[in-house]
Amino acid sequence: ITKTKRPPSRPTIVHVARAAGVSKSTVSRALQGNDASVKPETRQAITRAIRKLRYERNAIASSLRTART
């Protein structure tokens, strides 16, 4: 039996949070632009993780979550 490899899944904010060493809530706040609630050093760690993982925001998932299109 030949196993076929699945394409790698898209990174989520959970992956970014793990890579940056923060909570997914912190990543969410940083992505929303809440400058006062996220320290600059933390924002830099999140930005590095986003670049490393090639994270891209999923607009469809976001609109479902917020009930907005």
PDB file of N, CA and C in Angstrom:
ATOM      1  N   ILE A   1       0.854  -1.181   0.000  1.00  0.00           N
ATOM      2  CA  ILE A   1       0.000   0.000   0.000  1.00  0.00           C
ATOM      3  C   ILE A   1       0.892   1.234   0.000  1.00  0.00           C
ATOM      4  N   THR A   2       0.615   2.123  -0.911  1.00  0.00           N
ATOM      5  CA  THR A   2       1.375   3.359  -1.016  1.00  0.00           C
ATOM      6  C   THR A   2       0.665   4.463  -0.257  1.00  0.00           C
ATOM      7  N   LYS A   3       1.411   5.122   0.609  1.00  0.00           N
ATOM      8  CA  LYS A   3       0.839   6.242   1.350  1.00  0.00           C
ATOM      9  C   LYS A   3       1.093   7.522   0.566  1.00  0.00           C
ATOM     10  N   THR A   4       0.063   8.313   0.450  1.00  0.00           N
ATOM     11  CA  THR A   4       0.236   9.601  -0.216  1.00  0.00           C
ATOM     12  C   THR A   4       0.410  10.657   0.855  1.00  0.00           C
ATOM     13  N   LYS A   5       1.286  11.574   0.571  1.00  0.00           N
ATOM     14  CA  LYS A   5       1.535  12.645   1.530  1.00  0.00           C
ATOM     15  C   LYS A   5       0.509  13.744   1.364  1.00  0.00           C
ATOM     16  N   ARG A   6      -0.025  14.174   2.482  1.00  0.00           N
ATOM     17  CA  ARG A   6      -0.933  15.316   2.485  1.00  0.00           C
ATOM     18  C   ARG A   6      -0.124  16.586   2.338  1.00  0.00           C
ATOM     19  N   PRO A   7      -0.641  17.563   1.631  1.00  0.00           N
ATOM     20  CA  PRO A   7       0.071  18.836   1.605  1.00  0.00           C
ATOM     21  C   PRO A   7       0.043  19.436   3.005  1.00  0.00           C
ATOM     22  N   PRO A   8       1.084  20.152   3.387  1.00  0.00           N
ATOM     23  CA  PRO A   8       1.103  20.727   4.731  1.00  0.00           C
ATOM     24  C   PRO A   8      -0.060  21.695   4.920  1.00  0.00           C
ATOM     25  N   SER A   9      -0.630  21.673   6.114  1.00  0.00           N
ATOM     26  CA  SER A   9      -1.743  22.570   6.380  1.00  0.00           C
ATOM     27  C   SER A   9      -1.238  23.996   6.546  1.00  0.00           C
ATOM     28  N   ARG A  10      -2.137  24.927   6.350  1.00  0.00           N
ATOM     29  CA  ARG A  10      -1.786  26.337   6.516  1.00  0.00           C
ATOM     30  C   ARG A  10      -1.557  26.633   7.989  1.00  0.00           C
ATOM     31  N   PRO A  11      -0.551  27.440   8.301  1.00  0.00           N
ATOM     32  CA  PRO A  11      -0.344  27.781   9.706  1.00  0.00           C
ATOM     33  C   PRO A  11      -1.494  28.656  10.226  1.00  0.00           C
ATOM     34  N   THR A  12      -1.841  28.449  11.471  1.00  0.00           N
ATOM     35  CA  THR A  12      -2.907  29.217  12.121  1.00  0.00           C
ATOM     36  C   THR A  12      -2.293  30.115  13.187  1.00  0.00           C
ATOM     37  N   ILE A  13      -3.130  30.917  13.838  1.00  0.00           N
ATOM     38  CA  ILE A  13      -2.590  31.761  14.910  1.00  0.00           C
ATOM     39  C   ILE A  13      -2.106  30.908  16.078  1.00  0.00           C
ATOM     40  N   VAL A  14      -2.610  29.694  16.204  1.00  0.00           N
ATOM     41  CA  VAL A  14      -2.114  28.788  17.241  1.00  0.00           C
ATOM     42  C   VAL A  14      -0.653  28.435  16.947  1.00  0.00           C
ATOM     43  N   HIS A  15      -0.338  28.146  15.680  1.00  0.00           N
ATOM     44  CA  HIS A  15       1.045  27.854  15.294  1.00  0.00           C
ATOM     45  C   HIS A  15       1.936  29.073  15.545  1.00  0.00           C
ATOM     46  N   VAL A  16       1.443  30.250  15.171  1.00  0.00           N
ATOM     47  CA  VAL A  16       2.210  31.481  15.378  1.00  0.00           C
ATOM     48  C   VAL A  16       2.452  31.698  16.867  1.00  0.00           C
ATOM     49  N   ALA A  17       1.416  31.494  17.677  1.00  0.00           N
ATOM     50  CA  ALA A  17       1.534  31.693  19.126  1.00  0.00           C
ATOM     51  C   ALA A  17       2.590  30.763  19.719  1.00  0.00           C
ATOM     52  N   ARG A  18       2.556  29.498  19.314  1.00  0.00           N
ATOM     53  CA  ARG A  18       3.553  28.538  19.810  1.00  0.00           C
ATOM     54  C   ARG A  18       4.961  28.963  19.422  1.00  0.00           C
ATOM     55  N   ALA A  19       5.129  29.360  18.170  1.00  0.00           N
ATOM     56  CA  ALA A  19       6.456  29.753  17.682  1.00  0.00           C
ATOM     57  C   ALA A  19       6.965  31.013  18.382  1.00  0.00           C
ATOM     58  N   ALA A  20       6.047  31.915  18.737  1.00  0.00           N
ATOM     59  CA  ALA A  20       6.433  33.169  19.383  1.00  0.00           C
ATOM     60  C   ALA A  20       6.479  33.054  20.908  1.00  0.00           C
ATOM     61  N   GLY A  21       5.935  31.957  21.443  1.00  0.00           N
ATOM     62  CA  GLY A  21       5.939  31.770  22.889  1.00  0.00           C
ATOM     63  C   GLY A  21       4.908  32.617  23.612  1.00  0.00           C
ATOM     64  N   VAL A  22       3.773  32.860  22.948  1.00  0.00           N
ATOM     65  CA  VAL A  22       2.708  33.671  23.542  1.00  0.00           C
ATOM     66  C   VAL A  22       1.375  32.951  23.363  1.00  0.00           C
ATOM     67  N   SER A  23       0.311  33.525  23.908  1.00  0.00           N
ATOM     68  CA  SER A  23      -1.016  32.927  23.748  1.00  0.00           C
ATOM     69  C   SER A  23      -1.615  33.317  22.398  1.00  0.00           C
ATOM     70  N   LYS A  24      -2.600  32.534  21.958  1.00  0.00           N
ATOM     71  CA  LYS A  24      -3.252  32.879  20.695  1.00  0.00           C
ATOM     72  C   LYS A  24      -4.033  34.179  20.834  1.00  0.00           C
ATOM     73  N   SER A  25      -4.485  34.504  22.032  1.00  0.00           N
ATOM     74  CA  SER A  25      -5.172  35.785  22.260  1.00  0.00           C
ATOM     75  C   SER A  25      -4.224  36.957  22.026  1.00  0.00           C
ATOM     76  N   THR A  26      -2.983  36.794  22.447  1.00  0.00           N
ATOM     77  CA  THR A  26      -1.987  37.853  22.242  1.00  0.00           C
ATOM     78  C   THR A  26      -1.716  38.038  20.755  1.00  0.00           C
ATOM     79  N   VAL A  27      -1.609  36.942  20.020  1.00  0.00           N
ATOM     80  CA  VAL A  27      -1.409  37.026  18.567  1.00  0.00           C
ATOM     81  C   VAL A  27      -2.594  37.741  17.935  1.00  0.00           C
ATOM     82  N   SER A  28      -3.793  37.382  18.345  1.00  0.00           N
ATOM     83  CA  SER A  28      -4.998  38.001  17.806  1.00  0.00           C
ATOM     84  C   SER A  28      -4.998  39.504  18.058  1.00  0.00           C
ATOM     85  N   ARG A  29      -4.675  39.899  19.286  1.00  0.00           N
ATOM     86  CA  ARG A  29      -4.635  41.343  19.609  1.00  0.00           C
ATOM     87  C   ARG A  29      -3.585  42.064  18.771  1.00  0.00           C
ATOM     88  N   ALA A  30      -2.435  41.427  18.589  1.00  0.00           N
ATOM     89  CA  ALA A  30      -1.367  42.040  17.787  1.00  0.00           C
ATOM     90  C   ALA A  30      -1.805  42.199  16.335  1.00  0.00           C
ATOM     91  N   LEU A  31      -2.490  41.188  15.795  1.00  0.00           N
ATOM     92  CA  LEU A  31      -2.945  41.258  14.408  1.00  0.00           C
ATOM     93  C   LEU A  31      -4.042  42.296  14.222  1.00  0.00           C
ATOM     94  N   GLN A  32      -4.827  42.532  15.259  1.00  0.00           N
ATOM     95  CA  GLN A  32      -5.901  43.525  15.185  1.00  0.00           C
ATOM     96  C   GLN A  32      -5.373  44.944  15.328  1.00  0.00           C
ATOM     97  N   GLY A  33      -4.121  45.062  15.763  1.00  0.00           N
ATOM     98  CA  GLY A  33      -3.521  46.385  15.887  1.00  0.00           C
ATOM     99  C   GLY A  33      -3.758  47.056  17.215  1.00  0.00           C
ATOM    100  N   ASN A  34      -4.081  46.303  18.251  1.00  0.00           N
ATOM    101  CA  ASN A  34      -4.259  46.880  19.583  1.00  0.00           C
ATOM    102  C   ASN A  34      -2.883  47.167  20.178  1.00  0.00           C
ATOM    103  N   ASP A  35      -2.304  48.283  19.785  1.00  0.00           N
ATOM    104  CA  ASP A  35      -0.930  48.615  20.152  1.00  0.00           C
ATOM    105  C   ASP A  35      -0.705  48.691  21.654  1.00  0.00           C
ATOM    106  N   ALA A  36      -1.643  49.248  22.398  1.00  0.00           N
ATOM    107  CA  ALA A  36      -1.445  49.456  23.822  1.00  0.00           C
ATOM    108  C   ALA A  36      -1.394  48.144  24.601  1.00  0.00           C
ATOM    109  N   SER A  37      -2.035  47.102  24.086  1.00  0.00           N
ATOM    110  CA  SER A  37      -2.130  45.868  24.863  1.00  0.00           C
ATOM    111  C   SER A  37      -1.036  44.845  24.555  1.00  0.00           C
ATOM    112  N   VAL A  38      -0.160  45.140  23.592  1.00  0.00           N
ATOM    113  CA  VAL A  38       0.903  44.193  23.229  1.00  0.00           C
ATOM    114  C   VAL A  38       2.243  44.930  23.269  1.00  0.00           C
ATOM    115  N   LYS A  39       3.160  44.414  24.078  1.00  0.00           N
ATOM    116  CA  LYS A  39       4.484  45.038  24.191  1.00  0.00           C
ATOM    117  C   LYS A  39       5.215  44.981  22.851  1.00  0.00           C
ATOM    118  N   PRO A  40       6.039  45.979  22.570  1.00  0.00           N
ATOM    119  CA  PRO A  40       6.791  45.994  21.299  1.00  0.00           C
ATOM    120  C   PRO A  40       7.649  44.744  21.099  1.00  0.00           C
ATOM    121  N   GLU A  41       8.275  44.230  22.179  1.00  0.00           N
ATOM    122  CA  GLU A  41       9.119  43.039  22.052  1.00  0.00           C
ATOM    123  C   GLU A  41       8.263  41.824  21.668  1.00  0.00           C
ATOM    124  N   THR A  42       7.077  41.748  22.259  1.00  0.00           N
ATOM    125  CA  THR A  42       6.172  40.646  21.958  1.00  0.00           C
ATOM    126  C   THR A  42       5.688  40.740  20.523  1.00  0.00           C
ATOM    127  N   ARG A  43       5.358  41.953  20.087  1.00  0.00           N
ATOM    128  CA  ARG A  43       4.923  42.164  18.708  1.00  0.00           C
ATOM    129  C   ARG A  43       6.018  41.752  17.728  1.00  0.00           C
ATOM    130  N   GLN A  44       7.278  42.047  18.058  1.00  0.00           N
ATOM    131  CA  GLN A  44       8.398  41.660  17.195  1.00  0.00           C
ATOM    132  C   GLN A  44       8.527  40.138  17.117  1.00  0.00           C
ATOM    133  N   ALA A  45       8.350  39.456  18.255  1.00  0.00           N
ATOM    134  CA  ALA A  45       8.424  37.992  18.260  1.00  0.00           C
ATOM    135  C   ALA A  45       7.309  37.397  17.402  1.00  0.00           C
ATOM    136  N   ILE A  46       6.125  37.987  17.489  1.00  0.00           N
ATOM    137  CA  ILE A  46       4.989  37.524  16.689  1.00  0.00           C
ATOM    138  C   ILE A  46       5.258  37.762  15.212  1.00  0.00           C
ATOM    139  N   THR A  47       5.779  38.920  14.881  1.00  0.00           N
ATOM    140  CA  THR A  47       6.102  39.250  13.488  1.00  0.00           C
ATOM    141  C   THR A  47       7.135  38.284  12.927  1.00  0.00           C
ATOM    142  N   ARG A  48       8.153  37.951  13.715  1.00  0.00           N
ATOM    143  CA  ARG A  48       9.167  36.983  13.268  1.00  0.00           C
ATOM    144  C   ARG A  48       8.531  35.611  13.020  1.00  0.00           C
ATOM    145  N   ALA A  49       7.663  35.189  13.929  1.00  0.00           N
ATOM    146  CA  ALA A  49       6.996  33.886  13.778  1.00  0.00           C
ATOM    147  C   ALA A  49       6.108  33.872  12.537  1.00  0.00           C
ATOM    148  N   ILE A  50       5.397  34.980  12.287  1.00  0.00           N
ATOM    149  CA  ILE A  50       4.532  35.077  11.105  1.00  0.00           C
ATOM    150  C   ILE A  50       5.357  34.930   9.829  1.00  0.00           C
ATOM    151  N   ARG A  51       6.486  35.605   9.786  1.00  0.00           N
ATOM    152  CA  ARG A  51       7.351  35.508   8.592  1.00  0.00           C
ATOM    153  C   ARG A  51       7.934  34.115   8.440  1.00  0.00           C
ATOM    154  N   LYS A  52       8.393  33.540   9.548  1.00  0.00           N
ATOM    155  CA  LYS A  52       9.003  32.212   9.505  1.00  0.00           C
ATOM    156  C   LYS A  52       8.005  31.158   9.034  1.00  0.00           C
ATOM    157  N   LEU A  53       6.785  31.234   9.540  1.00  0.00           N
ATOM    158  CA  LEU A  53       5.767  30.240   9.200  1.00  0.00           C
ATOM    159  C   LEU A  53       5.013  30.566   7.919  1.00  0.00           C
ATOM    160  N   ARG A  54       5.237  31.777   7.403  1.00  0.00           N
ATOM    161  CA  ARG A  54       4.506  32.264   6.226  1.00  0.00           C
ATOM    162  C   ARG A  54       2.996  32.271   6.472  1.00  0.00           C
ATOM    163  N   TYR A  55       2.646  32.767   7.648  1.00  0.00           N
ATOM    164  CA  TYR A  55       1.234  32.854   8.039  1.00  0.00           C
ATOM    165  C   TYR A  55       0.519  33.886   7.168  1.00  0.00           C
ATOM    166  N   GLU A  56      -0.665  33.538   6.711  1.00  0.00           N
ATOM    167  CA  GLU A  56      -1.528  34.467   5.985  1.00  0.00           C
ATOM    168  C   GLU A  56      -2.909  34.405   6.619  1.00  0.00           C
ATOM    169  N   ARG A  57      -3.462  35.549   6.903  1.00  0.00           N
ATOM    170  CA  ARG A  57      -4.785  35.624   7.511  1.00  0.00           C
ATOM    171  C   ARG A  57      -5.821  35.017   6.567  1.00  0.00           C
ATOM    172  N   ASN A  58      -6.691  34.203   7.098  1.00  0.00           N
ATOM    173  CA  ASN A  58      -7.749  33.577   6.319  1.00  0.00           C
ATOM    174  C   ASN A  58      -9.002  34.441   6.468  1.00  0.00           C
ATOM    175  N   ALA A  59      -9.305  35.235   5.467  1.00  0.00           N
ATOM    176  CA  ALA A  59     -10.425  36.180   5.530  1.00  0.00           C
ATOM    177  C   ALA A  59     -11.765  35.472   5.705  1.00  0.00           C
ATOM    178  N   ILE A  60     -11.918  34.319   5.091  1.00  0.00           N
ATOM    179  CA  ILE A  60     -13.181  33.581   5.211  1.00  0.00           C
ATOM    180  C   ILE A  60     -13.377  33.114   6.649  1.00  0.00           C
ATOM    181  N   ALA A  61     -12.337  32.549   7.239  1.00  0.00           N
ATOM    182  CA  ALA A  61     -12.441  32.091   8.625  1.00  0.00           C
ATOM    183  C   ALA A  61     -12.700  33.265   9.562  1.00  0.00           C
ATOM    184  N   SER A  62     -12.049  34.384   9.313  1.00  0.00           N
ATOM    185  CA  SER A  62     -12.258  35.565  10.153  1.00  0.00           C
ATOM    186  C   SER A  62     -13.685  36.072  10.059  1.00  0.00           C
ATOM    187  N   SER A  63     -14.230  36.085   8.857  1.00  0.00           N
ATOM    188  CA  SER A  63     -15.594  36.589   8.691  1.00  0.00           C
ATOM    189  C   SER A  63     -16.596  35.644   9.347  1.00  0.00           C
ATOM    190  N   LEU A  64     -16.348  34.346   9.307  1.00  0.00           N
ATOM    191  CA  LEU A  64     -17.219  33.406   9.985  1.00  0.00           C
ATOM    192  C   LEU A  64     -17.173  33.599  11.494  1.00  0.00           C
ATOM    193  N   ARG A  65     -15.984  33.837  11.989  1.00  0.00           N
ATOM    194  CA  ARG A  65     -15.783  34.002  13.442  1.00  0.00           C
ATOM    195  C   ARG A  65     -16.458  35.270  13.946  1.00  0.00           C
ATOM    196  N   THR A  66     -16.383  36.343  13.184  1.00  0.00           N
ATOM    197  CA  THR A  66     -16.941  37.620  13.625  1.00  0.00           C
ATOM    198  C   THR A  66     -18.349  37.860  13.103  1.00  0.00           C
ATOM    199  N   ALA A  67     -18.860  36.930  12.301  1.00  0.00           N
ATOM    200  CA  ALA A  67     -20.192  37.046  11.704  1.00  0.00           C
ATOM    201  C   ALA A  67     -20.312  38.273  10.807  1.00  0.00           C
ATOM    202  N   ARG A  68     -19.185  38.660  10.189  1.00  0.00           N
ATOM    203  CA  ARG A  68     -19.171  39.764   9.234  1.00  0.00           C
ATOM    204  C   ARG A  68     -18.530  39.300   7.950  1.00  0.00           C
ATOM    205  N   THR A  69     -18.957  39.897   6.841  1.00  0.00           N
ATOM    206  CA  THR A  69     -18.350  39.543   5.559  1.00  0.00           C
ATOM    207  C   THR A  69     -17.693  40.754   4.936  1.00  0.00           C
TER     208      THR A  69
END
